[in-house]
Tab-separated table of C-alpha atoms in Angstrom:
chain	number	residue	atom	x	y	z
A	14	UNK	CA	-130.559	-297.254	-0.007
A	15	UNK	CA	-128.860	-294.365	-1.782
A	16	UNK	CA	-126.302	-293.271	0.822
A	17	UNK	CA	-124.410	-294.624	3.844
A	18	UNK	CA	-121.942	-292.926	6.211
A	19	UNK	CA	-120.050	-294.188	9.250
A	20	UNK	CA	-121.521	-292.606	12.368
A	21	UNK	CA	-119.295	-294.139	15.017
A	22	UNK	CA	-118.120	-297.433	16.364
A	23	UNK	CA	-120.454	-300.107	14.974
A	24	UNK	CA	-122.967	-297.534	13.716
A	25	UNK	CA	-123.844	-296.237	10.276
A	26	UNK	CA	-126.470	-293.831	8.997
A	27	UNK	CA	-128.355	-294.363	5.747
A	28	UNK	CA	-130.633	-292.431	3.426
A	29	UNK	CA	-133.136	-294.154	1.173
A	30	UNK	CA	-136.073	-294.177	-1.199
A	31	UNK	CA	-138.375	-294.455	1.839
A	32	UNK	CA	-137.668	-290.739	2.630
A	33	UNK	CA	-136.086	-291.641	5.983
A	34	UNK	CA	-132.692	-291.248	7.619
A	35	UNK	CA	-131.886	-294.380	9.620
A	36	UNK	CA	-129.240	-295.210	12.212
A	37	UNK	CA	-128.051	-298.829	12.189
A	38	UNK	CA	-126.194	-301.051	14.627
A	39	UNK	CA	-123.757	-302.829	12.323
A	40	UNK	CA	-122.850	-305.607	14.758
A	41	UNK	CA	-126.485	-306.493	15.498
A	42	UNK	CA	-127.729	-305.723	11.996
A	43	UNK	CA	-130.732	-303.799	13.235
A	44	UNK	CA	-132.172	-300.316	12.915
A	45	UNK	CA	-131.729	-298.216	16.060
A	46	UNK	CA	-133.606	-295.139	14.929
A	47	UNK	CA	-135.660	-293.795	12.041
A	48	UNK	CA	-135.822	-290.040	11.469
A	49	UNK	CA	-138.625	-288.746	9.262
A	50	UNK	CA	-138.996	-285.292	7.756
A	51	UNK	CA	-138.044	-285.322	4.076
A	52	UNK	CA	-140.933	-285.329	1.622
A	53	UNK	CA	-138.973	-287.198	-1.076
A	54	UNK	CA	-136.057	-289.632	-1.458
A	55	UNK	CA	-133.005	-289.110	0.774
A	56	UNK	CA	-130.093	-289.245	-1.652
A	57	UNK	CA	-127.136	-288.138	0.500
A	58	UNK	CA	-125.958	-288.321	4.112
A	59	UNK	CA	-122.859	-287.096	5.945
A	60	UNK	CA	-121.803	-287.122	9.576
A	61	UNK	CA	-121.471	-283.700	11.209
A	62	UNK	CA	-119.887	-284.598	14.540
A	63	UNK	CA	-120.727	-287.255	17.066
A	64	UNK	CA	-124.478	-286.748	17.277
A	65	UNK	CA	-125.362	-284.798	14.142
A	66	UNK	CA	-126.074	-285.912	10.600
A	67	UNK	CA	-126.737	-283.917	7.425
A	68	UNK	CA	-129.034	-285.233	4.700
A	69	UNK	CA	-129.831	-284.101	1.165
A	70	UNK	CA	-133.026	-285.030	-0.632
A	71	UNK	CA	-135.007	-284.983	-3.842
A	72	UNK	CA	-137.303	-282.585	-1.962
A	73	UNK	CA	-134.603	-279.940	-2.665
A	74	UNK	CA	-133.692	-279.482	1.010
A	75	UNK	CA	-130.720	-280.133	3.268
A	76	UNK	CA	-131.564	-281.137	6.834
A	77	UNK	CA	-129.438	-281.269	9.981
A	78	UNK	CA	-130.458	-284.002	12.431
A	79	UNK	CA	-129.794	-284.525	16.111
A	80	UNK	CA	-129.203	-288.273	16.254
A	81	UNK	CA	-129.445	-288.496	20.050
A	82	UNK	CA	-132.855	-286.784	20.091
A	83	UNK	CA	-133.998	-288.258	16.774
A	84	UNK	CA	-135.236	-284.942	15.414
A	85	UNK	CA	-134.518	-282.389	12.729
A	86	UNK	CA	-132.633	-279.335	13.996
A	87	UNK	CA	-132.652	-277.303	10.806
A	88	UNK	CA	-134.038	-277.398	7.272
A	89	UNK	CA	-132.197	-275.434	4.594
A	90	UNK	CA	-134.174	-274.531	1.489
A	91	UNK	CA	-133.197	-272.697	-1.663
A	92	UNK	CA	-132.140	-275.277	-4.228
A	93	UNK	CA	-134.145	-275.321	-7.440
A	94	UNK	CA	-133.413	-279.009	-8.065
A	95	UNK	CA	-132.615	-282.241	-6.235
A	96	UNK	CA	-129.804	-282.373	-3.652
A	97	UNK	CA	-127.548	-285.235	-4.750
A	98	UNK	CA	-124.622	-284.780	-2.356
A	99	UNK	CA	-123.635	-283.337	1.001
A	100	UNK	CA	-120.191	-283.031	2.556
A	101	UNK	CA	-118.772	-281.780	5.813
A	102	UNK	CA	-115.814	-279.395	5.755
């Protein structure tokens, strides 16, 4: 696991070597959802509101995810190297 962010009460989101973005129930210690779409390691995650997450990857993309639907809303391309960090302003 490369990155973790607090998603809400008793939930966190993680990004990992397995190329997935996962939502976890902290109290139960179990995975609630796995979102696939990156073609390389997910190195960064940030929460973008109640049901949206942003991820950055070694595949040189930034993705916006709808956590409730479990799908990618947008893929942003243009970096010439790995995306190591994402932040929400």
